[in-house]
Coordinates of C-alpha atoms in Angstrom, one line a residue:
X11 CA -44.8 6.8 5.7
X12 CA -48.5 6.1 6.6
X13 CA -48.9 5.5 10.3
X14 CA -50.4 2.3 11.6
X15 CA -53.2 4.4 13.3
X16 CA -54.1 5.9 9.9
X17 CA -54.1 2.4 8.3
X18 CA -56.4 1.0 11.0
X19 CA -58.8 3.9 10.7
X20 CA -59.0 3.7 6.9
X21 CA -58.9 0.0 6.4
X22 CA -60.4 -1.3 9.7
X23 CA -64.1 -0.8 8.7
X24 CA -63.5 -2.8 5.5
X25 CA -62.2 -5.7 7.6
X26 CA -65.3 -5.9 9.8
X27 CA -66.9 -8.7 7.7
X28 CA -63.6 -10.7 7.9
X29 CA -63.6 -10.5 11.7
X30 CA -67.3 -11.4 11.9
X31 CA -66.7 -14.4 9.6
X32 CA -63.7 -15.5 11.6
X33 CA -65.8 -15.3 14.8
X34 CA -68.5 -17.4 13.2
X35 CA -65.9 -20.1 12.3
X36 CA -64.6 -20.3 15.9
X37 CA -68.0 -20.1 17.5
X38 CA -69.6 -22.8 15.4
X39 CA -66.5 -25.0 15.5
X40 CA -68.0 -27.6 13.2
X41 CA -66.4 -31.0 13.8
X42 CA -63.6 -31.8 11.3
X43 CA -64.5 -35.5 11.5
X44 CA -67.8 -34.7 9.6
X45 CA -66.8 -32.8 6.4
X46 CA -69.6 -31.2 4.5
X47 CA -70.2 -28.3 2.1
X48 CA -71.5 -26.3 5.0
X49 CA -68.2 -26.7 7.0
X50 CA -66.3 -25.9 3.8
X51 CA -68.3 -22.7 3.4
X52 CA -67.8 -21.6 7.0
X53 CA -64.1 -22.3 6.8
X54 CA -63.7 -20.4 3.5
X55 CA -66.0 -17.5 4.5
X56 CA -63.2 -15.3 6.1
X57 CA -61.1 -15.7 2.9
X58 CA -64.2 -14.7 0.8
X59 CA -64.4 -11.6 3.0
X60 CA -60.7 -10.8 2.2
X61 CA -61.6 -11.0 -1.5
X62 CA -64.3 -8.3 -0.8
X63 CA -61.8 -6.3 1.3
X64 CA -59.5 -6.0 -1.7
X65 CA -62.4 -5.5 -4.2
X66 CA -63.7 -2.7 -1.9
X67 CA -60.8 -0.6 -3.1
X68 CA -62.1 -0.8 -6.6
X69 CA -61.3 -2.8 -9.7
X70 CA -59.2 0.1 -10.9
X71 CA -57.0 -0.3 -7.8
X72 CA -56.3 -4.0 -8.7
X73 CA -55.8 -3.1 -12.4
X74 CA -53.2 -0.5 -11.6
X75 CA -51.5 -2.6 -8.9
X76 CA -50.4 -6.0 -10.2
X77 CA -49.0 -7.0 -6.8
X78 CA -52.4 -6.5 -5.2
X79 CA -53.9 -8.5 -8.1
X80 CA -51.5 -11.4 -7.4
X81 CA -52.5 -11.3 -3.7
X82 CA -56.2 -11.4 -4.7
X83 CA -55.6 -14.4 -6.9
X84 CA -53.6 -16.0 -4.2
X85 CA -56.6 -15.7 -1.9
X86 CA -58.7 -17.4 -4.5
X87 CA -56.4 -20.4 -4.6
X88 CA -56.3 -20.3 -0.7
X89 CA -60.1 -20.7 -0.6
X90 CA -59.8 -23.7 -3.0
X91 CA -57.1 -25.1 -0.8
X92 CA -59.2 -24.7 2.3
X93 CA -62.1 -26.5 0.7
X94 CA -59.9 -29.4 -0.4
X95 CA -58.5 -29.7 3.1
X96 CA -62.0 -30.2 4.6
X97 CA -61.9 -33.6 2.8
X98 CA -58.2 -34.3 3.5
X99 CA -59.0 -37.6 5.1
X100 CA -60.9 -38.6 1.9
X101 CA -57.7 -38.2 -0.2
X102 CA -57.7 -34.5 -1.0
X103 CA -54.8 -33.4 1.2
X104 CA -52.4 -33.3 -1.8
X105 CA -55.0 -31.2 -3.8
X106 CA -55.0 -28.7 -0.9
X107 CA -51.1 -28.6 -0.9
X108 CA -51.1 -27.9 -4.6
X109 CA -53.5 -24.9 -4.2
X110 CA -51.5 -23.4 -1.4
X111 CA -48.3 -24.0 -3.3
X112 CA -49.7 -21.8 -6.1
X113 CA -50.7 -19.3 -3.4
X114 CA -47.2 -19.0 -2.1
X115 CA -45.8 -18.5 -5.6
X116 CA -48.3 -15.7 -6.2
X117 CA -47.5 -14.1 -2.9
X118 CA -43.8 -14.3 -3.5
X119 CA -44.3 -12.7 -6.9
X120 CA -46.3 -9.9 -5.3
X121 CA -43.6 -9.2 -2.7
X122 CA -41.0 -8.9 -5.5
X123 CA -37.3 -9.5 -5.6
X124 CA -36.1 -6.2 -4.3
X125 CA -34.3 -5.7 -2.0
X126 CA -32.7 -9.1 -2.5
X127 CA -31.5 -9.5 1.1
X128 CA -29.3 -12.6 0.6
X129 CA -28.5 -13.0 4.3
X130 CA -32.2 -13.1 5.1
X131 CA -32.6 -15.7 2.3
X132 CA -29.8 -17.8 3.8
X133 CA -31.4 -17.7 7.3
X134 CA -34.8 -18.6 5.8
X135 CA -33.2 -21.5 3.9
X136 CA -31.6 -22.8 7.1
X137 CA -34.8 -22.6 9.0
X138 CA -36.7 -24.4 6.1
X139 CA -34.1 -27.1 6.1
X140 CA -34.5 -27.6 9.9
X141 CA -38.3 -27.7 9.5
X142 CA -38.0 -30.4 6.7
X143 CA -35.6 -32.4 8.8
X144 CA -38.1 -32.3 11.7
X145 CA -40.9 -33.6 9.4
X146 CA -38.7 -36.1 7.4
X147 CA -38.9 -39.1 9.8
X148 CA -42.7 -39.1 9.4
X149 CA -42.8 -38.8 5.6
X150 CA -43.1 -41.6 3.2
X151 CA -43.8 -42.2 -0.5
X152 CA -44.6 -39.2 -2.6
X153 CA -44.9 -37.0 0.5
X154 CA -41.1 -37.2 1.0
X155 CA -40.8 -35.0 -2.1
X156 CA -44.0 -33.1 -2.1
X157 CA -43.5 -31.8 1.4
X158 CA -39.9 -30.9 0.5
X159 CA -41.1 -28.8 -2.5
X160 CA -43.8 -27.2 -0.4
X161 CA -41.4 -26.2 2.4
X162 CA -39.1 -24.7 -0.2
X163 CA -42.0 -22.7 -1.7
X164 CA -43.4 -21.3 1.5
X165 CA -39.9 -20.5 2.7
X166 CA -39.2 -18.6 -0.5
X167 CA -42.4 -16.7 0.0
X168 CA -41.4 -15.9 3.6
X169 CA -38.0 -14.7 2.4
X170 CA -39.5 -12.3 -0.1
X171 CA -41.9 -11.0 2.5
X172 CA -39.4 -10.5 5.2
X173 CA -36.7 -9.1 2.9
X174 CA -38.5 -5.7 2.7
X175 CA -38.8 -5.3 6.5
X176 CA -37.3 -2.0 7.8
X177 CA -38.1 -1.6 11.5
X178 CA -36.2 1.6 12.1
X179 CA -35.5 4.9 10.3
X180 CA -37.4 6.7 7.5
X181 CA -37.8 3.5 5.5
X182 CA -40.2 1.9 8.0
X183 CA -43.4 1.0 6.3
X184 CA -46.6 -0.7 7.4
X185 CA -46.9 -2.7 4.2
X186 CA -43.6 -4.5 4.8
X187 CA -44.4 -5.2 8.4
X188 CA -47.8 -6.6 7.5
X189 CA -46.3 -8.8 4.7
X190 CA -43.5 -10.1 6.9
X191 CA -45.7 -10.8 9.9
X192 CA -48.3 -12.5 7.7
X193 CA -45.7 -14.7 6.0
X194 CA -44.2 -15.8 9.3
X195 CA -47.7 -16.6 10.7
X196 CA -48.5 -18.6 7.6
X197 CA -45.3 -20.6 8.1
X198 CA -46.2 -21.3 11.7
X199 CA -49.6 -22.5 10.7
X200 CA -48.3 -24.8 8.0
X201 CA -45.6 -26.2 10.2
X202 CA -48.2 -27.0 12.8
X203 CA -50.2 -28.8 10.1
X204 CA -47.1 -30.8 9.1
X205 CA -46.2 -31.8 12.6
X206 CA -49.8 -32.8 13.5
X207 CA -50.2 -34.9 10.3
X208 CA -46.8 -36.5 9.9
X209 CA -45.1 -36.5 13.3
X210 CA -47.1 -36.3 16.5
X211 CA -50.4 -34.8 17.8
X212 CA -50.1 -31.1 18.5
X213 CA -52.2 -29.9 21.5
X214 CA -55.0 -27.6 20.3
X215 CA -53.6 -27.9 16.8
X216 CA -56.8 -26.9 15.0
X217 CA -57.1 -23.7 17.0
X218 CA -53.5 -22.8 16.6
X219 CA -53.5 -23.6 12.8
X220 CA -56.6 -21.6 12.0
X221 CA -55.9 -18.6 14.2
X222 CA -52.4 -18.1 12.8
X223 CA -53.7 -18.9 9.3
X224 CA -56.5 -16.3 9.3
X225 CA -54.2 -13.7 10.9
X226 CA -51.6 -14.4 8.2
X227 CA -54.1 -14.0 5.3
X228 CA -55.5 -10.8 6.8
X229 CA -52.0 -9.2 7.2
X230 CA -51.0 -10.3 3.7
X231 CA -54.2 -8.8 2.2
X232 CA -53.6 -5.6 4.3
X233 CA -50.1 -5.3 3.0
X234 CA -51.4 -4.6 -0.5
X235 CA -53.6 -1.6 0.3
X236 CA -51.7 0.9 2.5
X237 CA -51.9 3.4 -0.4
X238 CA -54.2 3.6 -3.3
X239 CA -51.9 6.0 -5.2
X240 CA -49.7 3.9 -7.6
X241 CA -46.9 6.5 -7.6
X242 CA -46.8 6.6 -3.9
X243 CA -46.7 2.9 -3.3
X244 CA -43.2 1.9 -4.0
X245 CA -43.7 -1.6 -2.5
X246 CA -46.4 -2.5 -5.0
X247 CA -44.5 -1.0 -7.9
X248 CA -41.5 -3.3 -7.4
X249 CA -42.9 -6.1 -9.5
X250 CA -44.8 -3.9 -12.0

């Protein structure tokens, strides 16, 4: 097992651009009521930095770790989704949902199907059903089905991320903790978006959505790179 301190020391410097870009987003805090290519760039910049974070480990690393490659491609689709959501009031909300739906499928594939953890899946299924029930009264038209499918996809991704968590014993690994924490934060971020759009105004919704979203993406990206040795990284080899 690689200790969290070792991970922070080795990977922390590569994440400095991400933290700076995130600070830029929150400091500028460009009004969402005036969408522009500049605001889209500022919003996507932290995700671009996570691309660079993974690329900093070398193209060979991505080529020999298919799971890390899937996470990288998921980050590409995430940036596209972020850009579309800048213009969500102009009719691009569904486009953003589609991009993030692809992201969740890629992340779920990266996390793999072992261990299966059926009980965790049942719990996640119940929670996703409750979330959909909470959103359902505010849904109409195509959103009734689209949101249902999206909730199912992000919940499946969350199940696969949390399934590998081992908090005690020799099986404890930083990668699983980062993946599970990132997935749960992603679900909180998207649930806040759904509540704010379809049910009722959520206080400080934008700050809550973006802080949990950026943290989620960082943790998911970090979960791919604990070890650069393919033979030593059992997590990444599960879906090879």
